[in-house]
Short mmCIF file of C-alpha atoms and ligand atoms in Angstrom, two decimals:
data_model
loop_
_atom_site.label_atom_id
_atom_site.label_comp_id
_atom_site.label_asym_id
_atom_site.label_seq_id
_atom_site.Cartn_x
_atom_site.Cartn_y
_atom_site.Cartn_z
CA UNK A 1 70.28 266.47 -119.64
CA UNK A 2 67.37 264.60 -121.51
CA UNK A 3 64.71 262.58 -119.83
CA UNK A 4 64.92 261.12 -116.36
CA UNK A 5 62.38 259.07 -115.06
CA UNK A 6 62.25 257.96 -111.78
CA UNK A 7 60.77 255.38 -109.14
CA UNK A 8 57.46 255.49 -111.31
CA UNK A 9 55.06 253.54 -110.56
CA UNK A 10 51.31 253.55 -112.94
CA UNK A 11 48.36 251.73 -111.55
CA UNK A 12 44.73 251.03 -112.61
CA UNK A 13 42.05 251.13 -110.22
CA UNK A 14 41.15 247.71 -109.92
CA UNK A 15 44.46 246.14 -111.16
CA UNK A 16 45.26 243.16 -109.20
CA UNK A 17 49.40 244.69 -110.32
CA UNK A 18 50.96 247.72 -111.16
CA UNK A 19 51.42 248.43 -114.41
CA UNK A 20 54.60 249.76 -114.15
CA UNK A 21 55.97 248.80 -111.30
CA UNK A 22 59.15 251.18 -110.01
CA UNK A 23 60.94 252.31 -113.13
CA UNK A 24 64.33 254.10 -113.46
CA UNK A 25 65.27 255.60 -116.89
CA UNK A 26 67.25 258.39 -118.22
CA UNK A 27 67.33 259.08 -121.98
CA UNK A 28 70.06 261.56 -123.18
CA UNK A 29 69.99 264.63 -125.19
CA UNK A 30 69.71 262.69 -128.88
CA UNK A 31 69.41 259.17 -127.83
CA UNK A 32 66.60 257.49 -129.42
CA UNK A 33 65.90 254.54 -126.46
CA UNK A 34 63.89 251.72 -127.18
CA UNK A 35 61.29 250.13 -124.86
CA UNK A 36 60.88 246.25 -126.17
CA UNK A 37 59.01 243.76 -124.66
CA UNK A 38 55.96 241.18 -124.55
CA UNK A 39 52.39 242.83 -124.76
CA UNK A 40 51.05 244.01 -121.48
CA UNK A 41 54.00 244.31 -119.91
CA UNK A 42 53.68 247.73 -118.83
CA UNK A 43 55.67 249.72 -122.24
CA UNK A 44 52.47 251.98 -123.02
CA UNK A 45 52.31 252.85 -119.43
CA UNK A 46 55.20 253.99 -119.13
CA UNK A 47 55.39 256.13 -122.24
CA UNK A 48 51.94 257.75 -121.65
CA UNK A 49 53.01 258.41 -117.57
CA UNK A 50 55.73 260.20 -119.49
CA UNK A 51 53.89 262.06 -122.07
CA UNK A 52 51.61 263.17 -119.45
CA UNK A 53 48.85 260.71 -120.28
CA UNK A 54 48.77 259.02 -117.04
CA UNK A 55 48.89 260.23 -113.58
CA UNK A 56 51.67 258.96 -111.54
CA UNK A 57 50.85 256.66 -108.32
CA UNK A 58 54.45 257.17 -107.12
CA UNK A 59 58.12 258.71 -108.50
CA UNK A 60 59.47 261.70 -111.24
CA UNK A 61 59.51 262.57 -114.56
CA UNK A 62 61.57 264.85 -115.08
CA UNK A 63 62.93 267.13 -118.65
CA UNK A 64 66.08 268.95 -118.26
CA UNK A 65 66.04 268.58 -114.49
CA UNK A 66 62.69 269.71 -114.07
CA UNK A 67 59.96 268.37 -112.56
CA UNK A 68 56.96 268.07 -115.06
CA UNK A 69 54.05 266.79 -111.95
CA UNK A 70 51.34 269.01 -113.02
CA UNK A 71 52.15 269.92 -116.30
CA UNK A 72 50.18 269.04 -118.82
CA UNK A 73 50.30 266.58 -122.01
CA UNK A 74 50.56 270.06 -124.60
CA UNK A 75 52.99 272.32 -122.53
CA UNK A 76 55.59 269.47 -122.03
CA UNK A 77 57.25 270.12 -125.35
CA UNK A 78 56.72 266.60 -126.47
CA UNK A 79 55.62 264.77 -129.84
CA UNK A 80 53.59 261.84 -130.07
CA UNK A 81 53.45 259.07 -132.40
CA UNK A 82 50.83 256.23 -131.60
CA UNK A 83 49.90 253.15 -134.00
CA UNK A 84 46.82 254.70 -135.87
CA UNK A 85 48.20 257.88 -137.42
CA UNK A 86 45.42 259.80 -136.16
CA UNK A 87 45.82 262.33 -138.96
CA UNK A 88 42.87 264.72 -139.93
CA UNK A 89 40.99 263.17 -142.33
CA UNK A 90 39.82 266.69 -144.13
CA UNK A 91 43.15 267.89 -144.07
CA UNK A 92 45.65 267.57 -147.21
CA UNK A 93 49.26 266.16 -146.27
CA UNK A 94 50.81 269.68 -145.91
CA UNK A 95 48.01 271.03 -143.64
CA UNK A 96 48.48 267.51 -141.41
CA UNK A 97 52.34 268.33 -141.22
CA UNK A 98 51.93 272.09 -140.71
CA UNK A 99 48.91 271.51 -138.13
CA UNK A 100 51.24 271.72 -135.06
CA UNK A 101 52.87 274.97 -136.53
CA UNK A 102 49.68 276.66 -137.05
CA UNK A 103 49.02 276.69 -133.22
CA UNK A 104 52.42 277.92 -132.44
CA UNK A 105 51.39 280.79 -135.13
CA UNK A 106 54.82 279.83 -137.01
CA UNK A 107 54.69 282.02 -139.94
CA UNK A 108 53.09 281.03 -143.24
CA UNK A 109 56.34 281.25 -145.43
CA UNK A 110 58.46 279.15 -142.47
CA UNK A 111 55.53 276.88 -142.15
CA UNK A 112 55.58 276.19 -146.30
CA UNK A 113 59.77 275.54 -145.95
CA UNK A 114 59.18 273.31 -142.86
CA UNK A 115 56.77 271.21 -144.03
CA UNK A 116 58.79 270.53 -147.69
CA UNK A 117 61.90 269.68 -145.42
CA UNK A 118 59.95 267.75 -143.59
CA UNK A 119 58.20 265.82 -146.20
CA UNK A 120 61.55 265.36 -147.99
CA UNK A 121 62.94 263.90 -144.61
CA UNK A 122 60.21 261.15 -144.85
CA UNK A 123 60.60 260.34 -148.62
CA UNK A 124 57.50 262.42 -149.17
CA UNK A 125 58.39 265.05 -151.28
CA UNK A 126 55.92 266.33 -153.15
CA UNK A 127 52.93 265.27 -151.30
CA UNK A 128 51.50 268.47 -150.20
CA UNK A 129 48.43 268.58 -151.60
CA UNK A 130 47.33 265.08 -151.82
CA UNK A 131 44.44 264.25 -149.64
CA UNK A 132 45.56 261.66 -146.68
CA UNK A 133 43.00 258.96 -147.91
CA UNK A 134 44.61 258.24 -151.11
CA UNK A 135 47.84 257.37 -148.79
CA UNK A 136 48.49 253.80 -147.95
CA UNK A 137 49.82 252.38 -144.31
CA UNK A 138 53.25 253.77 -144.68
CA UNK A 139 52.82 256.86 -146.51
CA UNK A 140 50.32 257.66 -143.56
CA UNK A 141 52.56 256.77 -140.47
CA UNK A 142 55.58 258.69 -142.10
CA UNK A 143 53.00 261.58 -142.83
CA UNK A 144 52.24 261.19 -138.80
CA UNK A 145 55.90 261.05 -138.36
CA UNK A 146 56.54 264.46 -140.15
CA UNK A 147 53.95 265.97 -138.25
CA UNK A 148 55.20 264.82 -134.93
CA UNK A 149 58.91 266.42 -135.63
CA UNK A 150 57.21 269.66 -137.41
CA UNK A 151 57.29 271.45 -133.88
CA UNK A 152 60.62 270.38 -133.14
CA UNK A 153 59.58 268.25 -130.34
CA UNK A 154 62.39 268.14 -127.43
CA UNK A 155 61.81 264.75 -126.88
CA UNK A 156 59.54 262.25 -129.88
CA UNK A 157 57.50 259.55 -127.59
CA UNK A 158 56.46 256.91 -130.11
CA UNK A 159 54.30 253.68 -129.27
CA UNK A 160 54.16 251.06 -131.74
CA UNK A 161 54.23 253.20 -134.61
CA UNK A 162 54.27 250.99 -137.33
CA UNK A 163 52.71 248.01 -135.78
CA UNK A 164 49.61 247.87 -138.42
CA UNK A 165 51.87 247.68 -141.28
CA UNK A 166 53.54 244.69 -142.69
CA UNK A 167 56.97 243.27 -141.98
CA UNK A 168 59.15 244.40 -144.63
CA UNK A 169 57.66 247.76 -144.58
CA UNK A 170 57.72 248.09 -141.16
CA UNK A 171 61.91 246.92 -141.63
CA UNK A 172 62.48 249.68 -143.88
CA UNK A 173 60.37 252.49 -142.13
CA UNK A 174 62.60 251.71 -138.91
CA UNK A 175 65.70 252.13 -140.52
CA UNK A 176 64.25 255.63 -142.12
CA UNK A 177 62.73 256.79 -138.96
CA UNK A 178 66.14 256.06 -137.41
CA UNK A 179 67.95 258.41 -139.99
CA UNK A 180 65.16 261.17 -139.64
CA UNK A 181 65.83 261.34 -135.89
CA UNK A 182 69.55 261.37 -136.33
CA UNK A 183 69.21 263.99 -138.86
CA UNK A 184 66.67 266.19 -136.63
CA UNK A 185 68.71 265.24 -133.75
CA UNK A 186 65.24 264.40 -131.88
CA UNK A 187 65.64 262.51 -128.68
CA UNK A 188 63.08 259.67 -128.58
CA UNK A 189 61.70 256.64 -126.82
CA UNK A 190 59.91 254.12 -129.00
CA UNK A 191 57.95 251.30 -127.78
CA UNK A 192 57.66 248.18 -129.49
CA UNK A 193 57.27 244.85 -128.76
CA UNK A 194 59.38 243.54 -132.02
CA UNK A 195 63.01 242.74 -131.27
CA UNK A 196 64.21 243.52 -134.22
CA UNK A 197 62.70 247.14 -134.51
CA UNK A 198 64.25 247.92 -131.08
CA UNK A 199 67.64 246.84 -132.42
CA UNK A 200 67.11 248.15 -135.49
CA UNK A 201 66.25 251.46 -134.50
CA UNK A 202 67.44 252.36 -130.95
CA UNK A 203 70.71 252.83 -129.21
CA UNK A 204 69.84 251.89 -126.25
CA UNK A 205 67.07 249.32 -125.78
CA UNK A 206 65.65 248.85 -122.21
CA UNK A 207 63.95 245.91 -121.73
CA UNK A 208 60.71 245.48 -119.48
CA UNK A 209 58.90 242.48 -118.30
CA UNK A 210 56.26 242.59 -115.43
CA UNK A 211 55.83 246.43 -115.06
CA UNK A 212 59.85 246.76 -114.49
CA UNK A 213 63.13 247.53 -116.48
CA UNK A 214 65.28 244.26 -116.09
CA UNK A 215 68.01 246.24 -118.08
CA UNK A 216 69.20 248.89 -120.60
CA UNK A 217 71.96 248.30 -122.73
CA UNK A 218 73.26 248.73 -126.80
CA UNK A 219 71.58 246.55 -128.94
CA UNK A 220 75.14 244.68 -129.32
CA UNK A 221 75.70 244.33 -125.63
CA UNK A 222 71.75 242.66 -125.19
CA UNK A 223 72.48 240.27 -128.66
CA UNK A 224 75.45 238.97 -126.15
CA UNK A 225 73.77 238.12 -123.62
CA UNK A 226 73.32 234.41 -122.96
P1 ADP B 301 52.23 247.13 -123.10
O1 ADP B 301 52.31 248.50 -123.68
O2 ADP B 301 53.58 246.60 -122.73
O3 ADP B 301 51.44 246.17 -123.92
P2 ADP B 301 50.39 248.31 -121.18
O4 ADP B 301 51.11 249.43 -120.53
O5 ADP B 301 49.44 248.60 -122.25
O6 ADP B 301 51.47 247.23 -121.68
O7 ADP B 301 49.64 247.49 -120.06
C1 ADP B 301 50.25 247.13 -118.83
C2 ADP B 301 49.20 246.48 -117.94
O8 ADP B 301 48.23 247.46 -117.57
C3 ADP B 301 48.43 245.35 -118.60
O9 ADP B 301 48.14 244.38 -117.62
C4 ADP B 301 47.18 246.04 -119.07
O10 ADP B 301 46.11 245.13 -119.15
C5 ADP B 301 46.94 247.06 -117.98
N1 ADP B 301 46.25 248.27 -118.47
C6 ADP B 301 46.65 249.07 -119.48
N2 ADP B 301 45.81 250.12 -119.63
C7 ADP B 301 44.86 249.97 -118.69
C8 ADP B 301 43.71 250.72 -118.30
N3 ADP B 301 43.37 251.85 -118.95
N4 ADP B 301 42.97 250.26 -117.28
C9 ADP B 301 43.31 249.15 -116.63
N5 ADP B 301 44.37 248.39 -116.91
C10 ADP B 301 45.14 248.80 -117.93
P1 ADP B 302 43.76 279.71 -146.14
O1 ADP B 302 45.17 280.05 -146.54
O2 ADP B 302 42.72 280.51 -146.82
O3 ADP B 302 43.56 279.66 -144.65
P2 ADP B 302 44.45 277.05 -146.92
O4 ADP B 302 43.65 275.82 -147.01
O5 ADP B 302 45.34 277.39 -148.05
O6 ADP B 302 43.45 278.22 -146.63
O7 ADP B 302 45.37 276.97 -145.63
C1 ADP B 302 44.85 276.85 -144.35
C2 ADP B 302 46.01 276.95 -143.41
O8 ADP B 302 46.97 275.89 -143.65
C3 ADP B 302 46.76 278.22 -143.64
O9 ADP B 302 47.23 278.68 -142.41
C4 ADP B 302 47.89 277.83 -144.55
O10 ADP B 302 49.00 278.67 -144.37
C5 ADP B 302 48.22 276.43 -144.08
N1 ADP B 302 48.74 275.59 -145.16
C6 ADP B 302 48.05 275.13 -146.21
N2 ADP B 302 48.81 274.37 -146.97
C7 ADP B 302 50.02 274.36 -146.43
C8 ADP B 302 51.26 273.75 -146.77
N3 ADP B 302 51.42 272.97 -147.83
N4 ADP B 302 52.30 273.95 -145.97
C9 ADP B 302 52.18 274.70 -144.89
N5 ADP B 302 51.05 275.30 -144.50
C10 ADP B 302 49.98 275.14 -145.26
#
């Protein structure tokens, strides 16, 4: 059943608009949906009323047709993947991946197995022990991306993830984040304001301007459009 959001609506005291202004969205089981469009257009509201970041002025979100009003950000099942990889700096890369199954008390010998698979996923093998400041950019978001999947999130929220990072990486760490999810079978929504990312990555990109979704289609269907 997946994600369904509806009639939401996100204001900020003092905002002259709404944020988001009366959004309908359902993501399926699997999908990985893509939120693309110009800065301040309402794309980290949304994701953040979602993750349970942001209280709701109006409208749903619901997870497998329930209601999630009142449940909080870490009981919602969810990963999160922001722009700075917030990873813990006195942490090596295996502790960073296995953080999240530490405080579901996953086993230590499950823990070791998931973070290697995990690390492998992200073109990381062998990292374990290296300390995260010796990564670069991309070896730190993927590191953040491994970390984010370790709990086997039901549904991966990820806002401009590799916005810091230069264009050609950022190109080839969509396509790999695409295959990850695929593999995992995560469902996600990814924000991003780069057209080609969305297309790149997504199967469904939903397009927002103003605070509202003006559609949701395949990439293919959206590069037909006149
Ligand atoms: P996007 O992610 O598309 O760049 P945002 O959701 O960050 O858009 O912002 C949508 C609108 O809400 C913008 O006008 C922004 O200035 C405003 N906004 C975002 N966060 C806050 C906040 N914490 N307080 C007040 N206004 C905010
Ligand atoms: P200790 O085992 O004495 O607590 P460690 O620094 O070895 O100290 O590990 C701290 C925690 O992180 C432990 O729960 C350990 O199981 C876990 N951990 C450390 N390294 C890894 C790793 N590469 N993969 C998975 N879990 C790890």
């Amino acid at each position: 059943m997946g994600l369904e959001v509806r009639d939401v609506v996100v204001r900020y005291a003092g905002a002259t608009a709404d944020a988001v202004a009366g959004v309908d969205l359902d993501v399926a089981d699997g999908e990985i949906l893509a939120l693309l469009g110009p800065s301040g257009c309402g794309k980290s509201s949304l994701l953040r009323a979602v993750a349970g970041l942001e209280p709701l002025a109006r409208g749903q979100v619901r997870y497998d047709g329930a209601d999630l009003a009142g449940v909080p950000v870490h009981r919602r099942g969810f990963g999160l993947l922001f722009q700075e990889g917030q990873l813990f700096a006195h942490r090596d890369v295996g502790r960073n991946v296995a953080y999240g199954l530490e405080t579901a008390r996953v086993p230590r010998a499950e823990r070791t197995a998931r973070v290697r698979e995990l690390l492998d996923a992200v073109g990381l093998a062998g990292y374990e022990r290296r300390p995260v400041t010796t990564l670069s950019g991309g070896e730190r978001q993927r590191v953040a991306l491994a970390r984010a999947l370790a709990p086997r999130p039901r549904l991966l929220l990820l806002d401009e993830p590799f916005s810091a990072l230069d264009r050609g990486l950022r190109e080839r760490l969509a396509v790999e984040v695409r295959e990850v999810l695929k593999a995992t079978g995560t469902t996600a929504v990814f924000v991003t304001h780069d057209h080609d990312e969305a297309f790149t990555v997504a199967d469904r990109v939903g397009v927002m301007q103003a605070g509202r979704l003006l559609q949701v289609a395949p990439p293919e269907e959206l590069w037909r459009r006149p």
